[in-house]
Amino acid sequence: MVYKEPEFFGEPAGAAKGYEAKLEAQIAEALAVDGRVDAVDVEVLVTSGGHVILSGYLSQATEVQRCLEIASAVNGVENVQSHISIRVSNIVSE
């Protein structure tokens, strides 16, 4: 799982982005502690209104579904969109 501090043109995000950053951290933590998903290659992005975009790579479709369920269960999340690809050996499929 990849978590990055929010930035705007190289500068830390202002207070207006604080809520989204907090929500990103909560989702990233929930994904990290779940024992059924190896979400080390999943990136979390929260936009205004609690819209969540998950991207990255996982090895199974069941893990993608579990990530969607985990993110949706976090308080403040309105909807979740997946841009996660399934990594099959050395081949990536979308």
Coordinates of C-alpha atoms in Angstrom, one line a residue:
M1 CA 0.0 0.0 0.0
V2 CA 1.3 3.4 -0.9
Y3 CA 0.4 6.4 1.3
K4 CA 1.8 9.8 0.4
E5 CA 1.4 13.1 2.3
P6 CA -1.0 15.3 0.4
E7 CA 0.7 18.1 -1.6
F8 CA -0.3 20.9 -3.8
F9 CA 2.4 22.0 -6.3
G10 CA 5.0 20.6 -4.0
E11 CA 3.7 22.3 -0.9
P12 CA 1.7 20.6 1.9
A13 CA -2.0 20.7 1.4
G14 CA -4.0 23.4 3.2
A15 CA -6.7 22.9 5.8
A16 CA -9.3 22.4 3.1
K17 CA -7.6 19.2 2.1
G18 CA -7.3 18.0 5.8
Y19 CA -10.5 16.0 5.8
E20 CA -9.5 14.2 2.6
A21 CA -6.0 13.4 3.9
K22 CA -7.5 12.1 7.2
L23 CA -9.9 9.9 5.3
E24 CA -7.1 8.6 3.0
A25 CA -5.1 7.7 6.1
Q26 CA -8.1 5.9 7.7
I27 CA -8.7 3.9 4.5
A28 CA -5.0 3.0 4.1
E29 CA -4.8 1.8 7.7
A30 CA -8.0 -0.3 7.3
L31 CA -6.5 -1.9 4.2
A32 CA -3.2 -2.5 5.9
V33 CA -4.6 -4.3 8.9
D34 CA -7.0 -6.5 7.0
G35 CA -5.6 -10.0 7.0
R36 CA -7.3 -11.1 3.8
V37 CA -5.8 -8.5 1.4
D38 CA -2.2 -7.8 0.6
A39 CA -2.7 -4.1 -0.3
V40 CA 0.9 -3.0 -0.4
D41 CA 0.5 -2.0 -4.1
V42 CA -2.8 -0.2 -3.6
E43 CA -2.9 3.6 -3.6
V44 CA -5.8 5.5 -2.0
L45 CA -7.0 8.9 -3.3
V46 CA -9.9 10.8 -1.7
T47 CA -11.5 13.7 -3.5
S48 CA -14.1 16.1 -2.3
G49 CA -17.4 14.7 -1.1
G50 CA -15.9 11.5 0.2
H51 CA -15.3 10.0 -3.3
V52 CA -12.5 7.4 -3.1
I53 CA -10.4 6.1 -6.0
L54 CA -8.3 2.9 -5.4
S55 CA -5.5 2.2 -7.9
G56 CA -2.6 -0.1 -8.2
Y57 CA -2.2 -3.9 -8.5
L58 CA -3.5 -7.0 -6.8
S59 CA -3.1 -10.7 -7.5
Q60 CA -6.8 -11.7 -7.3
A61 CA -10.2 -10.3 -8.2
T62 CA -11.4 -11.3 -4.7
E63 CA -8.8 -9.0 -3.2
V64 CA -10.1 -6.1 -5.3
Q65 CA -13.6 -6.8 -4.1
R66 CA -12.4 -6.9 -0.5
C67 CA -10.6 -3.6 -0.9
L68 CA -13.8 -2.0 -2.2
E69 CA -15.7 -3.4 0.8
I70 CA -13.1 -2.2 3.3
A71 CA -12.9 1.3 1.8
S72 CA -16.7 1.6 1.6
A73 CA -17.0 0.7 5.3
V74 CA -14.9 3.7 6.5
N75 CA -17.0 6.4 8.0
G76 CA -17.2 9.4 5.6
V77 CA -16.8 7.5 2.4
E78 CA -19.6 8.2 -0.1
N79 CA -18.5 6.0 -3.0
V80 CA -15.5 4.0 -4.1
Q81 CA -14.2 3.5 -7.6
S82 CA -11.6 0.9 -8.5
H83 CA -8.7 1.4 -10.9
I84 CA -7.0 -1.7 -9.6
S85 CA -5.5 -4.1 -12.1
I86 CA -5.0 -7.8 -11.6
R87 CA -1.4 -8.8 -11.8
V88 CA -1.1 -12.3 -13.4
S89 CA 2.6 -13.5 -13.0
N90 CA 4.5 -11.0 -15.0
I91 CA 1.5 -9.9 -17.0
V92 CA -0.9 -7.1 -16.0
S93 CA -4.5 -7.2 -17.1
E94 CA -7.2 -4.7 -16.5

